[in-house]
Amino acid sequence: MNSRPLPGSGAPKRNPSAAVQLPDYTVYTLASWHKITAMLVGGTLLWAIGCLFYHNGLLSLLLVPGGAYAPRILRDYLHRRRRAALNLQFKQMLFSLSSSLSAGRSVENAFREAVQDLLMLDPEGDSDMISELNIICARMEYGQPVEEALNDFSKRAGMEDVERFADVFSVCKRTGGDLVEIVRRTSTIIGEKLDMQQEIAVSIAQKKFEAKALLVSPLIMVIFMSLTAGDYMQPMYTGAGIAISTLALGLLFLCCLWTSKIMNIPL
């Protein structure tokens, strides 16, 4: 792939982002071993639940194909966790950027300083925000305007706050506005919003735990009854009892889906 020569350079330089596939935070792709492990764990768990309700290993195998849904559950969970971590790291980056600009540093040096500030919070340096700041700094080294690098990051992040900051930053650079004040006010507003989101997440964490406890309680009750009153539970494993157990198991799965929908509150 040919690269466009930079203004004032004698020879064309290759943009590092042109040769590397940059991450897209709007999607999450599981590794093959993650998918296989999730399916095995999901299938085994469903088989164990089937054995608990039917006391029949062969009949319980009918539930095992449901383990194919486990990779999707794992993918969605890891995706939400990654975006939440990126959201928090973006807030920390904004505060660092605001402090550096207020101290009189240039925009370029402020972004470089933000890398060092985040490394103090994450010495290993494997967070997504540090990687993105390194990409932005590398693009600046190759002569690309910082606002273009920010706009590209905002598109890949797919987050409202990042897009809003990139738009405000670009307009300020074009119009020659007070960049220090605009970044400070923007970072304060976005920071307050993120703080409110975290408070809401903490407030509903207890309700999520209670919902999970209610979903597990029927399984615990069946285990307890099977261990302490096996003869009393024996009719549930033969004849019409199998149909009743299947109905109860189906209702339990519906409650699980319903609860997950209710507790999945977008912040």
PDB file of C-alpha atoms in Angstrom:
ATOM      1  CA  MET A   1       0.000   0.000   0.000  1.00  0.00           C
ATOM      2  CA  ASN A   2       1.389   3.423  -0.968  1.00  0.00           C
ATOM      3  CA  SER A   3       1.361   6.153   1.648  1.00  0.00           C
ATOM      4  CA  ARG A   4       0.875   9.825   0.998  1.00  0.00           C
ATOM      5  CA  PRO A   5       4.042  11.925   1.507  1.00  0.00           C
ATOM      6  CA  LEU A   6       3.820  14.294   4.435  1.00  0.00           C
ATOM      7  CA  PRO A   7       4.182  18.032   3.886  1.00  0.00           C
ATOM      8  CA  GLY A   8       7.779  19.120   4.152  1.00  0.00           C
ATOM      9  CA  SER A   9       9.193  15.587   4.099  1.00  0.00           C
ATOM     10  CA  GLY A  10      11.640  14.452   1.474  1.00  0.00           C
ATOM     11  CA  ALA A  11      10.392  10.865   1.382  1.00  0.00           C
ATOM     12  CA  PRO A  12       7.046   9.277   2.086  1.00  0.00           C
ATOM     13  CA  LYS A  13       6.513   7.858   5.575  1.00  0.00           C
ATOM     14  CA  ARG A  14       4.192   5.021   6.368  1.00  0.00           C
ATOM     15  CA  ASN A  15       1.446   5.705   8.851  1.00  0.00           C
ATOM     16  CA  PRO A  16       1.750   2.994  11.511  1.00  0.00           C
ATOM     17  CA  SER A  17      -2.037   2.606  11.671  1.00  0.00           C
ATOM     18  CA  ALA A  18      -2.130   1.749   7.951  1.00  0.00           C
ATOM     19  CA  ALA A  19      -0.256  -1.530   8.527  1.00  0.00           C
ATOM     20  CA  VAL A  20      -1.937  -2.485  11.799  1.00  0.00           C
ATOM     21  CA  GLN A  21      -5.582  -3.415  12.249  1.00  0.00           C
ATOM     22  CA  LEU A  22      -6.824  -0.964  14.852  1.00  0.00           C
ATOM     23  CA  PRO A  23      -9.307  -2.292  17.436  1.00  0.00           C
ATOM     24  CA  ASP A  24     -13.022  -1.739  16.955  1.00  0.00           C
ATOM     25  CA  TYR A  25     -14.626  -1.332  20.369  1.00  0.00           C
ATOM     26  CA  THR A  26     -18.171  -1.646  19.018  1.00  0.00           C
ATOM     27  CA  VAL A  27     -17.674  -5.394  18.536  1.00  0.00           C
ATOM     28  CA  TYR A  28     -15.958  -8.135  20.494  1.00  0.00           C
ATOM     29  CA  THR A  29     -14.551 -11.302  18.952  1.00  0.00           C
ATOM     30  CA  LEU A  30     -13.814 -14.330  21.086  1.00  0.00           C
ATOM     31  CA  ALA A  31     -10.750 -16.450  20.485  1.00  0.00           C
ATOM     32  CA  SER A  32     -11.413 -19.986  19.274  1.00  0.00           C
ATOM     33  CA  TRP A  33     -10.342 -21.558  22.564  1.00  0.00           C
ATOM     34  CA  HIS A  34     -12.632 -19.161  24.436  1.00  0.00           C
ATOM     35  CA  LYS A  35     -15.571 -20.311  22.310  1.00  0.00           C
ATOM     36  CA  ILE A  36     -14.754 -23.991  22.767  1.00  0.00           C
ATOM     37  CA  THR A  37     -14.252 -23.617  26.516  1.00  0.00           C
ATOM     38  CA  ALA A  38     -17.504 -21.670  26.891  1.00  0.00           C
ATOM     39  CA  MET A  39     -19.463 -24.319  24.958  1.00  0.00           C
ATOM     40  CA  LEU A  40     -17.951 -27.141  27.008  1.00  0.00           C
ATOM     41  CA  VAL A  41     -18.654 -25.401  30.307  1.00  0.00           C
ATOM     42  CA  GLY A  42     -22.164 -24.385  29.223  1.00  0.00           C
ATOM     43  CA  GLY A  43     -23.010 -27.855  27.940  1.00  0.00           C
ATOM     44  CA  THR A  44     -21.673 -29.515  31.100  1.00  0.00           C
ATOM     45  CA  LEU A  45     -23.623 -27.133  33.323  1.00  0.00           C
ATOM     46  CA  LEU A  46     -26.863 -27.771  31.423  1.00  0.00           C
ATOM     47  CA  TRP A  47     -26.275 -31.518  31.564  1.00  0.00           C
ATOM     48  CA  ALA A  48     -25.791 -31.288  35.347  1.00  0.00           C
ATOM     49  CA  ILE A  49     -29.012 -29.279  35.691  1.00  0.00           C
ATOM     50  CA  GLY A  50     -30.798 -31.885  33.582  1.00  0.00           C
ATOM     51  CA  CYS A  51     -29.512 -34.670  35.814  1.00  0.00           C
ATOM     52  CA  LEU A  52     -30.750 -32.729  38.822  1.00  0.00           C
ATOM     53  CA  PHE A  53     -34.270 -32.449  37.402  1.00  0.00           C
ATOM     54  CA  TYR A  54     -34.554 -35.804  35.585  1.00  0.00           C
ATOM     55  CA  HIS A  55     -32.065 -38.134  37.331  1.00  0.00           C
ATOM     56  CA  ASN A  56     -31.458 -39.522  33.842  1.00  0.00           C
ATOM     57  CA  GLY A  57     -28.101 -38.912  32.153  1.00  0.00           C
ATOM     58  CA  LEU A  58     -29.325 -39.788  28.647  1.00  0.00           C
ATOM     59  CA  LEU A  59     -32.400 -37.571  28.895  1.00  0.00           C
ATOM     60  CA  SER A  60     -30.236 -34.757  30.230  1.00  0.00           C
ATOM     61  CA  LEU A  61     -28.164 -34.859  27.033  1.00  0.00           C
ATOM     62  CA  LEU A  62     -31.078 -33.136  25.283  1.00  0.00           C
ATOM     63  CA  LEU A  63     -30.113 -29.940  27.132  1.00  0.00           C
ATOM     64  CA  VAL A  64     -26.435 -30.047  26.120  1.00  0.00           C
ATOM     65  CA  PRO A  65     -26.921 -28.305  22.710  1.00  0.00           C
ATOM     66  CA  GLY A  66     -27.987 -25.222  24.664  1.00  0.00           C
ATOM     67  CA  GLY A  67     -24.301 -24.824  25.535  1.00  0.00           C
ATOM     68  CA  ALA A  68     -23.810 -23.393  22.039  1.00  0.00           C
ATOM     69  CA  TYR A  69     -25.364 -20.182  23.407  1.00  0.00           C
ATOM     70  CA  ALA A  70     -22.650 -19.864  26.085  1.00  0.00           C
ATOM     71  CA  PRO A  71     -20.046 -18.149  23.825  1.00  0.00           C
ATOM     72  CA  ARG A  72     -22.536 -15.381  23.082  1.00  0.00           C
ATOM     73  CA  ILE A  73     -23.155 -14.821  26.800  1.00  0.00           C
ATOM     74  CA  LEU A  74     -19.405 -14.724  27.459  1.00  0.00           C
ATOM     75  CA  ARG A  75     -18.812 -12.392  24.500  1.00  0.00           C
ATOM     76  CA  ASP A  76     -21.478  -9.928  25.633  1.00  0.00           C
ATOM     77  CA  TYR A  77     -20.129  -9.957  29.194  1.00  0.00           C
ATOM     78  CA  LEU A  78     -16.529  -9.327  28.115  1.00  0.00           C
ATOM     79  CA  HIS A  79     -17.686  -6.650  25.671  1.00  0.00           C
ATOM     80  CA  ARG A  80     -19.584  -4.757  28.371  1.00  0.00           C
ATOM     81  CA  ARG A  81     -16.642  -5.039  30.753  1.00  0.00           C
ATOM     82  CA  ARG A  82     -14.197  -3.765  28.128  1.00  0.00           C
ATOM     83  CA  ARG A  83     -16.339  -0.761  27.245  1.00  0.00           C
ATOM     84  CA  ALA A  84     -16.880   0.069  30.925  1.00  0.00           C
ATOM     85  CA  ALA A  85     -13.123  -0.037  31.529  1.00  0.00           C
ATOM     86  CA  LEU A  86     -12.496   2.130  28.456  1.00  0.00           C
ATOM     87  CA  ASN A  87     -15.103   4.603  29.693  1.00  0.00           C
ATOM     88  CA  LEU A  88     -13.353   4.917  33.057  1.00  0.00           C
ATOM     89  CA  GLN A  89      -9.916   5.220  31.461  1.00  0.00           C
ATOM     90  CA  PHE A  90     -11.218   7.922  29.117  1.00  0.00           C
ATOM     91  CA  LYS A  91     -12.389   9.916  32.125  1.00  0.00           C
ATOM     92  CA  GLN A  92      -8.926   9.626  33.689  1.00  0.00           C
ATOM     93  CA  MET A  93      -7.347  10.720  30.413  1.00  0.00           C
ATOM     94  CA  LEU A  94      -9.580  13.810  30.284  1.00  0.00           C
ATOM     95  CA  PHE A  95      -8.532  14.917  33.756  1.00  0.00           C
ATOM     96  CA  SER A  96      -4.866  14.428  32.854  1.00  0.00           C
ATOM     97  CA  LEU A  97      -5.329  16.349  29.604  1.00  0.00           C
ATOM     98  CA  SER A  98      -7.083  19.200  31.387  1.00  0.00           C
ATOM     99  CA  SER A  99      -4.334  19.438  34.025  1.00  0.00           C
ATOM    100  CA  SER A 100      -1.559  19.468  31.429  1.00  0.00           C
ATOM    101  CA  LEU A 101      -3.220  22.167  29.310  1.00  0.00           C
ATOM    102  CA  SER A 102      -3.885  24.276  32.405  1.00  0.00           C
ATOM    103  CA  ALA A 103      -0.178  23.985  33.263  1.00  0.00           C
ATOM    104  CA  GLY A 104       0.703  25.560  29.911  1.00  0.00           C
ATOM    105  CA  ARG A 105       1.715  22.478  27.933  1.00  0.00           C
ATOM    106  CA  SER A 106       0.936  22.240  24.243  1.00  0.00           C
ATOM    107  CA  VAL A 107      -1.783  19.903  23.001  1.00  0.00           C
ATOM    108  CA  GLU A 108       0.756  17.423  21.652  1.00  0.00           C
ATOM    109  CA  ASN A 109       2.732  17.344  24.890  1.00  0.00           C
ATOM    110  CA  ALA A 110      -0.498  17.085  26.892  1.00  0.00           C
ATOM    111  CA  PHE A 111      -1.392  13.841  25.108  1.00  0.00           C
ATOM    112  CA  ARG A 112       2.127  12.484  25.670  1.00  0.00           C
ATOM    113  CA  GLU A 113       1.908  13.409  29.337  1.00  0.00           C
ATOM    114  CA  ALA A 114      -1.469  11.643  29.580  1.00  0.00           C
ATOM    115  CA  VAL A 115       0.264   8.387  28.637  1.00  0.00           C
ATOM    116  CA  GLN A 116       2.641   8.766  31.573  1.00  0.00           C
ATOM    117  CA  ASP A 117      -0.208   9.642  33.945  1.00  0.00           C
ATOM    118  CA  LEU A 118      -2.191   6.548  32.956  1.00  0.00           C
ATOM    119  CA  LEU A 119       0.930   4.399  33.282  1.00  0.00           C
ATOM    120  CA  MET A 120       1.074   5.456  36.927  1.00  0.00           C
ATOM    121  CA  LEU A 121      -2.419   3.973  37.375  1.00  0.00           C
ATOM    122  CA  ASP A 122      -1.664   0.931  35.210  1.00  0.00           C
ATOM    123  CA  PRO A 123       2.093   0.169  35.368  1.00  0.00           C
ATOM    124  CA  GLU A 124       1.716  -2.791  33.004  1.00  0.00           C
ATOM    125  CA  GLY A 125       0.423  -0.442  30.303  1.00  0.00           C
ATOM    126  CA  ASP A 126      -1.923  -2.999  28.740  1.00  0.00           C
ATOM    127  CA  SER A 127      -5.114  -0.920  28.959  1.00  0.00           C
ATOM    128  CA  ASP A 128      -7.002   0.091  25.821  1.00  0.00           C
ATOM    129  CA  MET A 129      -6.769   3.816  26.574  1.00  0.00           C
ATOM    130  CA  ILE A 130      -2.981   3.715  26.861  1.00  0.00           C
ATOM    131  CA  SER A 131      -2.828   1.890  23.530  1.00  0.00           C
ATOM    132  CA  GLU A 132      -5.052   4.520  21.932  1.00  0.00           C
ATOM    133  CA  LEU A 133      -2.953   7.365  23.352  1.00  0.00           C
ATOM    134  CA  ASN A 134       0.164   5.711  21.941  1.00  0.00           C
ATOM    135  CA  ILE A 135      -1.559   5.489  18.554  1.00  0.00           C
ATOM    136  CA  ILE A 136      -2.520   9.172  18.726  1.00  0.00           C
ATOM    137  CA  CYS A 137       1.043  10.150  19.677  1.00  0.00           C
ATOM    138  CA  ALA A 138       2.470   8.021  16.849  1.00  0.00           C
ATOM    139  CA  ARG A 139       0.135   9.693  14.367  1.00  0.00           C
ATOM    140  CA  MET A 140       1.219  13.111  15.600  1.00  0.00           C
ATOM    141  CA  GLU A 141       4.847  12.066  15.035  1.00  0.00           C
ATOM    142  CA  TYR A 142       3.923  11.334  11.424  1.00  0.00           C
ATOM    143  CA  GLY A 143       2.386  14.771  11.019  1.00  0.00           C
ATOM    144  CA  GLN A 144      -1.290  13.847  11.273  1.00  0.00           C
ATOM    145  CA  PRO A 145      -3.429  16.447  13.094  1.00  0.00           C
ATOM    146  CA  VAL A 146      -4.447  15.361  16.562  1.00  0.00           C
ATOM    147  CA  GLU A 147      -8.118  16.079  15.851  1.00  0.00           C
ATOM    148  CA  GLU A 148      -8.106  13.543  12.989  1.00  0.00           C
ATOM    149  CA  ALA A 149      -6.612  10.909  15.287  1.00  0.00           C
ATOM    150  CA  LEU A 150      -9.263  11.702  17.905  1.00  0.00           C
ATOM    151  CA  ASN A 151     -12.076  11.464  15.356  1.00  0.00           C
ATOM    152  CA  ASP A 152     -10.819   8.059  14.228  1.00  0.00           C
ATOM    153  CA  PHE A 153     -10.711   6.865  17.839  1.00  0.00           C
ATOM    154  CA  SER A 154     -14.235   8.157  18.485  1.00  0.00           C
ATOM    155  CA  LYS A 155     -15.577   6.237  15.469  1.00  0.00           C
ATOM    156  CA  ARG A 156     -13.951   3.009  16.618  1.00  0.00           C
ATOM    157  CA  ALA A 157     -15.014   3.522  20.238  1.00  0.00           C
ATOM    158  CA  GLY A 158     -18.681   4.088  19.390  1.00  0.00           C
ATOM    159  CA  MET A 159     -19.182   5.936  22.691  1.00  0.00           C
ATOM    160  CA  GLU A 160     -21.211   9.120  22.961  1.00  0.00           C
ATOM    161  CA  ASP A 161     -18.812  10.871  25.344  1.00  0.00           C
ATOM    162  CA  VAL A 162     -15.765  10.171  23.179  1.00  0.00           C
ATOM    163  CA  GLU A 163     -17.571  11.393  20.054  1.00  0.00           C
ATOM    164  CA  ARG A 164     -18.724  14.538  21.849  1.00  0.00           C
ATOM    165  CA  PHE A 165     -15.222  15.332  23.077  1.00  0.00           C
ATOM    166  CA  ALA A 166     -13.710  14.715  19.630  1.00  0.00           C
ATOM    167  CA  ASP A 167     -16.280  17.028  17.999  1.00  0.00           C
ATOM    168  CA  VAL A 168     -15.720  19.811  20.544  1.00  0.00           C
ATOM    169  CA  PHE A 169     -11.952  19.447  20.259  1.00  0.00           C
ATOM    170  CA  SER A 170     -12.041  19.586  16.441  1.00  0.00           C
ATOM    171  CA  VAL A 171     -14.282  22.675  16.368  1.00  0.00           C
ATOM    172  CA  CYS A 172     -12.060  24.409  18.919  1.00  0.00           C
ATOM    173  CA  LYS A 173      -8.920  23.692  16.893  1.00  0.00           C
ATOM    174  CA  ARG A 174     -10.517  24.991  13.683  1.00  0.00           C
ATOM    175  CA  THR A 175     -12.008  28.149  15.173  1.00  0.00           C
ATOM    176  CA  GLY A 176      -9.123  28.990  17.498  1.00  0.00           C
ATOM    177  CA  GLY A 177     -11.204  28.924  20.683  1.00  0.00           C
ATOM    178  CA  ASP A 178      -9.940  28.752  24.243  1.00  0.00           C
ATOM    179  CA  LEU A 179      -8.812  25.147  24.146  1.00  0.00           C
ATOM    180  CA  VAL A 180      -7.812  25.013  27.809  1.00  0.00           C
ATOM    181  CA  GLU A 181     -11.197  26.232  29.066  1.00  0.00           C
ATOM    182  CA  ILE A 182     -13.183  24.105  26.625  1.00  0.00           C
ATOM    183  CA  VAL A 183     -11.268  20.936  27.498  1.00  0.00           C
ATOM    184  CA  ARG A 184     -11.608  21.702  31.210  1.00  0.00           C
ATOM    185  CA  ARG A 185     -15.365  22.279  31.013  1.00  0.00           C
ATOM    186  CA  THR A 186     -15.900  19.289  28.735  1.00  0.00           C
ATOM    187  CA  SER A 187     -13.855  16.989  30.956  1.00  0.00           C
ATOM    188  CA  THR A 188     -15.753  18.213  34.030  1.00  0.00           C
ATOM    189  CA  ILE A 189     -19.170  17.605  32.433  1.00  0.00           C
ATOM    190  CA  ILE A 190     -18.232  14.177  31.097  1.00  0.00           C
ATOM    191  CA  GLY A 191     -16.563  13.281  34.403  1.00  0.00           C
ATOM    192  CA  GLU A 192     -19.706  14.167  36.354  1.00  0.00           C
ATOM    193  CA  LYS A 193     -21.785  12.076  33.980  1.00  0.00           C
ATOM    194  CA  LEU A 194     -19.477   9.085  34.380  1.00  0.00           C
ATOM    195  CA  ASP A 195     -19.548   9.490  38.169  1.00  0.00           C
ATOM    196  CA  MET A 196     -23.344   9.415  38.080  1.00  0.00           C
ATOM    197  CA  GLN A 197     -23.291   6.284  35.921  1.00  0.00           C
ATOM    198  CA  GLN A 198     -20.990   4.573  38.416  1.00  0.00           C
ATOM    199  CA  GLU A 199     -23.271   5.532  41.303  1.00  0.00           C
ATOM    200  CA  ILE A 200     -26.264   4.048  39.469  1.00  0.00           C
ATOM    201  CA  ALA A 201     -24.298   0.869  38.720  1.00  0.00           C
ATOM    202  CA  VAL A 202     -23.377   0.504  42.398  1.00  0.00           C
ATOM    203  CA  SER A 203     -26.968   1.107  43.514  1.00  0.00           C
ATOM    204  CA  ILE A 204     -28.347  -1.674  41.294  1.00  0.00           C
ATOM    205  CA  ALA A 205     -25.510  -4.117  42.024  1.00  0.00           C
ATOM    206  CA  GLN A 206     -27.327  -5.382  45.141  1.00  0.00           C
ATOM    207  CA  LYS A 207     -30.531  -5.950  43.169  1.00  0.00           C
ATOM    208  CA  LYS A 208     -28.592  -7.921  40.566  1.00  0.00           C
ATOM    209  CA  PHE A 209     -27.128 -10.102  43.305  1.00  0.00           C
ATOM    210  CA  GLU A 210     -30.581 -10.681  44.792  1.00  0.00           C
ATOM    211  CA  ALA A 211     -31.947 -11.643  41.367  1.00  0.00           C
ATOM    212  CA  LYS A 212     -29.147 -14.175  40.875  1.00  0.00           C
ATOM    213  CA  ALA A 213     -29.799 -15.610  44.344  1.00  0.00           C
ATOM    214  CA  LEU A 214     -33.498 -16.046  43.522  1.00  0.00           C
ATOM    215  CA  LEU A 215     -32.624 -17.869  40.300  1.00  0.00           C
ATOM    216  CA  VAL A 216     -30.262 -20.256  42.073  1.00  0.00           C
ATOM    217  CA  SER A 217     -32.588 -20.928  45.020  1.00  0.00           C
ATOM    218  CA  PRO A 218     -34.872 -23.402  43.128  1.00  0.00           C
ATOM    219  CA  LEU A 219     -31.824 -25.490  42.211  1.00  0.00           C
ATOM    220  CA  ILE A 220     -30.650 -25.487  45.819  1.00  0.00           C
ATOM    221  CA  MET A 221     -34.132 -26.501  46.952  1.00  0.00           C
ATOM    222  CA  VAL A 222     -34.231 -29.429  44.496  1.00  0.00           C
ATOM    223  CA  ILE A 223     -30.782 -30.584  45.639  1.00  0.00           C
ATOM    224  CA  PHE A 224     -31.848 -30.357  49.283  1.00  0.00           C
ATOM    225  CA  MET A 225     -35.070 -32.299  48.655  1.00  0.00           C
ATOM    226  CA  SER A 226     -33.243 -34.955  46.628  1.00  0.00           C
ATOM    227  CA  LEU A 227     -30.704 -35.518  49.401  1.00  0.00           C
ATOM    228  CA  THR A 228     -33.084 -35.439  52.359  1.00  0.00           C
ATOM    229  CA  ALA A 229     -36.311 -36.841  50.883  1.00  0.00           C
ATOM    230  CA  GLY A 230     -35.365 -38.986  47.912  1.00  0.00           C
ATOM    231  CA  ASP A 231     -38.497 -41.144  48.132  1.00  0.00           C
ATOM    232  CA  TYR A 232     -40.695 -38.038  48.176  1.00  0.00           C
ATOM    233  CA  MET A 233     -39.040 -36.741  44.977  1.00  0.00           C
ATOM    234  CA  GLN A 234     -39.044 -40.095  43.163  1.00  0.00           C
ATOM    235  CA  PRO A 235     -42.405 -39.528  41.366  1.00  0.00           C
ATOM    236  CA  MET A 236     -40.886 -36.448  39.664  1.00  0.00           C
ATOM    237  CA  TYR A 237     -38.461 -38.665  37.728  1.00  0.00           C
ATOM    238  CA  THR A 238     -41.015 -40.983  36.126  1.00  0.00           C
ATOM    239  CA  GLY A 239     -44.148 -40.634  34.015  1.00  0.00           C
ATOM    240  CA  ALA A 240     -45.978 -37.340  34.371  1.00  0.00           C
ATOM    241  CA  GLY A 241     -43.289 -36.128  36.767  1.00  0.00           C
ATOM    242  CA  ILE A 242     -40.883 -35.751  33.826  1.00  0.00           C
ATOM    243  CA  ALA A 243     -43.359 -33.454  32.071  1.00  0.00           C
ATOM    244  CA  ILE A 244     -43.763 -31.393  35.254  1.00  0.00           C
ATOM    245  CA  SER A 245     -39.972 -31.200  35.673  1.00  0.00           C
ATOM    246  CA  THR A 246     -39.616 -30.083  32.051  1.00  0.00           C
ATOM    247  CA  LEU A 247     -42.240 -27.376  32.571  1.00  0.00           C
ATOM    248  CA  ALA A 248     -40.515 -26.193  35.758  1.00  0.00           C
ATOM    249  CA  LEU A 249     -37.139 -26.151  34.013  1.00  0.00           C
ATOM    250  CA  GLY A 250     -38.574 -24.159  31.105  1.00  0.00           C
ATOM    251  CA  LEU A 251     -40.129 -21.619  33.455  1.00  0.00           C
ATOM    252  CA  LEU A 252     -36.805 -21.300  35.279  1.00  0.00           C
ATOM    253  CA  PHE A 253     -34.995 -20.497  32.008  1.00  0.00           C
ATOM    254  CA  LEU A 254     -37.692 -17.974  31.065  1.00  0.00           C
ATOM    255  CA  CYS A 255     -37.291 -16.297  34.451  1.00  0.00           C
ATOM    256  CA  CYS A 256     -33.538 -16.196  33.882  1.00  0.00           C
ATOM    257  CA  LEU A 257     -33.973 -14.462  30.515  1.00  0.00           C
ATOM    258  CA  TRP A 258     -36.592 -12.080  31.886  1.00  0.00           C
ATOM    259  CA  THR A 259     -34.422 -11.142  34.861  1.00  0.00           C
ATOM    260  CA  SER A 260     -31.379 -10.520  32.662  1.00  0.00           C
ATOM    261  CA  LYS A 261     -33.456  -8.213  30.452  1.00  0.00           C
ATOM    262  CA  ILE A 262     -34.752  -6.260  33.436  1.00  0.00           C
ATOM    263  CA  MET A 263     -31.319  -5.922  35.039  1.00  0.00           C
ATOM    264  CA  ASN A 264     -29.594  -4.932  31.801  1.00  0.00           C
ATOM    265  CA  ILE A 265     -30.062  -1.202  32.366  1.00  0.00           C
ATOM    266  CA  PRO A 266     -28.222   0.951  29.787  1.00  0.00           C
ATOM    267  CA  LEU A 267     -26.255   3.709  31.509  1.00  0.00           C
TER     268      LEU A 267
END
